CSV table of C-alpha atoms in Angstrom, one decimal:
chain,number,residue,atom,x,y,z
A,1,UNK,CA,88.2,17.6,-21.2
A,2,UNK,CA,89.6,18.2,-25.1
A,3,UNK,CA,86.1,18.6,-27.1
A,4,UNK,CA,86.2,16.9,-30.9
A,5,UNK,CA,85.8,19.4,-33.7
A,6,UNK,CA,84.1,18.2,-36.6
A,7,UNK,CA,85.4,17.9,-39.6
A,8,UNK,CA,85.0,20.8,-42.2
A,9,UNK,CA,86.1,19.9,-46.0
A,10,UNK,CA,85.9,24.1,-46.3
A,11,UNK,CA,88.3,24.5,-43.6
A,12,UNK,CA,91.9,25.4,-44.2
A,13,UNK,CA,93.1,22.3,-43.1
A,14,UNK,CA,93.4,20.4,-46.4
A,15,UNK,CA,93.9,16.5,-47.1
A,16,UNK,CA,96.6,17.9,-49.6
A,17,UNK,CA,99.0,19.5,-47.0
A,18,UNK,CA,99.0,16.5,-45.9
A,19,UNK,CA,102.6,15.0,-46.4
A,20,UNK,CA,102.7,11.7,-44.2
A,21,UNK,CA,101.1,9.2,-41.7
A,22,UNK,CA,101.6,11.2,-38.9
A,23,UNK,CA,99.7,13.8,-40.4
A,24,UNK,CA,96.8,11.6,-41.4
A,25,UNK,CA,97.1,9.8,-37.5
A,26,UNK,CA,97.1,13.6,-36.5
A,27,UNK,CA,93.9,14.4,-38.3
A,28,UNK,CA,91.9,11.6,-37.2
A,29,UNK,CA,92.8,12.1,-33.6
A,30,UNK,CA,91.8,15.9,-33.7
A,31,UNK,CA,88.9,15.9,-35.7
A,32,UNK,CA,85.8,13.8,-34.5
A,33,UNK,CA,85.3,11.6,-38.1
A,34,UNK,CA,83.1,8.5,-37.4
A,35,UNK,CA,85.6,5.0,-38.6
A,36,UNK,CA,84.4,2.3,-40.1
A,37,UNK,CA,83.1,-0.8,-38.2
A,38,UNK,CA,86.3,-2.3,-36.4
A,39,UNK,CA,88.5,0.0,-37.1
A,40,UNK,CA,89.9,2.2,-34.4
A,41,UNK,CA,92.9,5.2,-34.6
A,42,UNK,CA,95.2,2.5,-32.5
A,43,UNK,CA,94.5,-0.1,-35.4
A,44,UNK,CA,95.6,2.5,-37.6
A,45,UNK,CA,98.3,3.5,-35.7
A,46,UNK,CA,99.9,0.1,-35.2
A,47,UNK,CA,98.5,-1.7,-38.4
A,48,UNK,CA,98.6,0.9,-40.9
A,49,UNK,CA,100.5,0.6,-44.0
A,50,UNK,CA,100.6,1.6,-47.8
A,51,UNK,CA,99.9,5.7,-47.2
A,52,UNK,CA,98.9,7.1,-49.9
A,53,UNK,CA,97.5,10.8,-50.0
A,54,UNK,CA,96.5,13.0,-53.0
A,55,UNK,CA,94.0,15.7,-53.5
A,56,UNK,CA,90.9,15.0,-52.3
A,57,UNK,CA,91.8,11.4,-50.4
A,58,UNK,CA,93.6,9.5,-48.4
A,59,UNK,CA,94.3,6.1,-47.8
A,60,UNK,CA,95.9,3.1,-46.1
A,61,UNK,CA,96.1,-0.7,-45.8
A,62,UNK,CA,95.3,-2.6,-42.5
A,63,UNK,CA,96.3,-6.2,-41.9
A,64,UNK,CA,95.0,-8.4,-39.4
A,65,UNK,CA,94.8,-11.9,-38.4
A,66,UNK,CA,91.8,-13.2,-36.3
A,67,UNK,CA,92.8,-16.5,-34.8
A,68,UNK,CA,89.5,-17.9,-33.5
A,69,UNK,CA,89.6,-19.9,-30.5
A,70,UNK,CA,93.6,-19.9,-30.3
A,71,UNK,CA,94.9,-16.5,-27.9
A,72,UNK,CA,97.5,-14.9,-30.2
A,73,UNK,CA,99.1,-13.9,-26.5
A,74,UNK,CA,100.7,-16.1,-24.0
A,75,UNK,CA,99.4,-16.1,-20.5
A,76,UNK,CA,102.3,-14.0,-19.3
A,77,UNK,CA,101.1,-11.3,-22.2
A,78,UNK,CA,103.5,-12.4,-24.9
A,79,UNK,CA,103.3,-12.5,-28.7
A,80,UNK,CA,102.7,-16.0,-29.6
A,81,UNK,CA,102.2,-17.5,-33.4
A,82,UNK,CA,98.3,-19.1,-33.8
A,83,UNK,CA,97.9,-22.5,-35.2
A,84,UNK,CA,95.5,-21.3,-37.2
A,85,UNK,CA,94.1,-17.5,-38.6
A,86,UNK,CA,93.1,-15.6,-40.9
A,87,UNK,CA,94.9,-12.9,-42.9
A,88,UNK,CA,93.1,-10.1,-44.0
A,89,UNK,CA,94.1,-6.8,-45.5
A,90,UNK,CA,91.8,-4.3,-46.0
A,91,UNK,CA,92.5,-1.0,-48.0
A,92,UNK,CA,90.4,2.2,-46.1
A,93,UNK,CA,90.0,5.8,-48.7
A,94,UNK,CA,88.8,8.5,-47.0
A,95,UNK,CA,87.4,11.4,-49.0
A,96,UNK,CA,87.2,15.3,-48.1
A,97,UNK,CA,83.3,14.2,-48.6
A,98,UNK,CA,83.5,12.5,-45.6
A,99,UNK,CA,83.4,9.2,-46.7
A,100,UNK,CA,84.8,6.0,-46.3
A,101,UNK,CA,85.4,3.5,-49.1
A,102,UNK,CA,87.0,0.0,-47.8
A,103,UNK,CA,87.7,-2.8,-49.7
A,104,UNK,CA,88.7,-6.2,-49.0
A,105,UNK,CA,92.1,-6.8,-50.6
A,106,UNK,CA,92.9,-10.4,-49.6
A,107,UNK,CA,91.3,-13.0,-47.3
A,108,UNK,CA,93.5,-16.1,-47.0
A,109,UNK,CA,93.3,-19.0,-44.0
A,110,UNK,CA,96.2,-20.8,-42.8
A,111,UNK,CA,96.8,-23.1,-40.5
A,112,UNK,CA,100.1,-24.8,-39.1
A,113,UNK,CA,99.6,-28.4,-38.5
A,114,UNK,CA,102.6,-28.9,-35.9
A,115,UNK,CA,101.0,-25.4,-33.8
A,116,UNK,CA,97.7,-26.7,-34.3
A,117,UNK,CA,99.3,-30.3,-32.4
A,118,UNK,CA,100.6,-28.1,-29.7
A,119,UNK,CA,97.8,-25.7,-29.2
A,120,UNK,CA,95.3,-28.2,-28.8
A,121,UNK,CA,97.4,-31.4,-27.1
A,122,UNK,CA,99.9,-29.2,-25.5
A,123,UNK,CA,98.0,-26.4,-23.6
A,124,UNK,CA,95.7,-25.9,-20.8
A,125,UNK,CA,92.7,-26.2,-21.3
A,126,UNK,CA,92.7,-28.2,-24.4
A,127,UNK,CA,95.3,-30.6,-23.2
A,128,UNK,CA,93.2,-31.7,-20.2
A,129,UNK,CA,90.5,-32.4,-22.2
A,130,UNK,CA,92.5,-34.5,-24.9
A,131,UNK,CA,94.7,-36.0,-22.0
A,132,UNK,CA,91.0,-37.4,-20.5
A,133,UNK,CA,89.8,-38.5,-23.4
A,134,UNK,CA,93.0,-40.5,-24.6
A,135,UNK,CA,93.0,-42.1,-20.9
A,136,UNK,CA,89.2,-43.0,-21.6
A,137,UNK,CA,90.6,-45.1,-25.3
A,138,UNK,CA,93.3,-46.7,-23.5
A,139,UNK,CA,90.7,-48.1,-21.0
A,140,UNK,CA,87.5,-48.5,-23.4
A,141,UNK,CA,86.6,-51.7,-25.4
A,142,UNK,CA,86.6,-49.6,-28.3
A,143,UNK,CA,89.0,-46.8,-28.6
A,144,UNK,CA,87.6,-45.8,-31.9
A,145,UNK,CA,84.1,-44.9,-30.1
A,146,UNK,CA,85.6,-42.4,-27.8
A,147,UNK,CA,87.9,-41.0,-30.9
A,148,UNK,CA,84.9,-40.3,-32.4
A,149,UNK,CA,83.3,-38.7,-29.9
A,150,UNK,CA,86.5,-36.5,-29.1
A,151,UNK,CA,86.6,-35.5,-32.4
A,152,UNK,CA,82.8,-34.6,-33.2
A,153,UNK,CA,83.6,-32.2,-30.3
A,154,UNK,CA,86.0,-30.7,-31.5
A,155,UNK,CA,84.4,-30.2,-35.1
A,156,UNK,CA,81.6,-28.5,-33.8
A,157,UNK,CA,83.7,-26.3,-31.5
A,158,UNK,CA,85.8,-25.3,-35.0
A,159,UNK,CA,83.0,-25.2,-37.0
A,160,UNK,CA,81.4,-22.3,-34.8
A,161,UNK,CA,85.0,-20.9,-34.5
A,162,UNK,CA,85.8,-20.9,-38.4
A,163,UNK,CA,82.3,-20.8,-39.5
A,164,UNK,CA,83.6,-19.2,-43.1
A,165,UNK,CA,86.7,-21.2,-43.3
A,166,UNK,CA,86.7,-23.6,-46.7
A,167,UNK,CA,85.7,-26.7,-45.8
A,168,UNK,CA,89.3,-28.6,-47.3
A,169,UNK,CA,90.7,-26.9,-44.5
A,170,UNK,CA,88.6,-27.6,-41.6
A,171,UNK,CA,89.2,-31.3,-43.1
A,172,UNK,CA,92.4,-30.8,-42.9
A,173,UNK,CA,92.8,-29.4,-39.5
A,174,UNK,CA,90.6,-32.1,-38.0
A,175,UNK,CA,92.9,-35.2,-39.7
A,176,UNK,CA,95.7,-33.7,-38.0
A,177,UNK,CA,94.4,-33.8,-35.0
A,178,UNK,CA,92.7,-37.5,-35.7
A,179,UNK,CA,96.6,-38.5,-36.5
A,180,UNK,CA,97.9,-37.2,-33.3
A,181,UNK,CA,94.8,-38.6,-31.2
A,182,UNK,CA,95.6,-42.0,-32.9
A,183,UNK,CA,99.1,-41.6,-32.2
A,184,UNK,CA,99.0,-40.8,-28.7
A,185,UNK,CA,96.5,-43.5,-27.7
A,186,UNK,CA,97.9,-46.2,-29.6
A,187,UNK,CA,94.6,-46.5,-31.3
A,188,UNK,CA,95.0,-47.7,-35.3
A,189,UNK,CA,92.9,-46.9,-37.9
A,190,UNK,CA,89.8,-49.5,-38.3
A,191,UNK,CA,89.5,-48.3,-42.1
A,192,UNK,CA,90.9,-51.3,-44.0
């Protein structure tokens, strides 16, 4: 079993021989220095970008893109695109002190309103529940009641998911979704 050294800013290893990422992916896996929350040596293996080394530092940018509720894999394992996600990039500095500065670059949401349409009325196990509840407005005396209730599901269920996404775009997101509901139960709009 390999044992972790710790790191010693007066050994002869120095940050400034350092002349790549390989050297810096090199470094973290030998040495035993603690990362920041989240962030693992894969992460920075697959996600890292930007190296930058000098002196007494080095550093590196890490995107990523949590997608909520919506897998960002296919049930067979394979890359799929996410209706909807965040992108974040985060730059990471790490000093010969043995610190860690991050800071938050960017923080965008986006969403896709045609893969939002298929995520939720196209795949298990969100199409079963839309599929019952646009057989239940076919059948009711008032398709716009069981609209409503479909929907108030679905905006708490996204409103836990995206609890710090802007509001415009939850909107936004759940007007699709009314449009599609509407359209696939034949149901119009009772707003004048």
């Amino acid at each position: 079993m390999a044992v972790m050294a710790e790191f010693d800013p007066d050994h002869d290893e120095s940050i400034s021989d350092f002349d790549d990422r390989d050297d810096i992916i090199w470094f973290l896996e030998r040495n035993d220095v603690p990362l920041p929350d989240g962030l693992t040596v894969e992460k920075i293996k697959s996600r890292g970008s930007w190296w930058a080394i000098d002196e007494e530092s080095f550093s590196f940018r890490v995107e990523r893109h949590p997608s909520g509720p919506f897998p960002a894999t296919s049930p067979d394992e394979r890359g799929m695109p996410t209706p909807a996600r965040w992108h974040v990039r985060k730059r990471y500095t790490y000093r010969t002190t043995g610190d860690w500065d991050v800071t938050e670059q960017m923080r965008e949401f986006h969403f896709d309103p045609g893969l939002l349409v298929d995520a939720e009325f196209e795949r298990l196990p969100r199409k079963e529940i839309w599929d019952e509840a646009i057989a239940r407005a076919e059948d009711a005396d008032d398709p716009e009641d069981v609209l409503n209730e479909q929907l108030a599901a679905t905006e708490d269920m996204y409103r836990s998911a995206f609890s710090t996404v802007p509001e415009e775009h939850l909107d936004e997101m759940l007007a699709v979704l009314e449009d599609e509901f509407r359209r696939r139960a034949d149901v119009t709009s009772s707003s004048p």
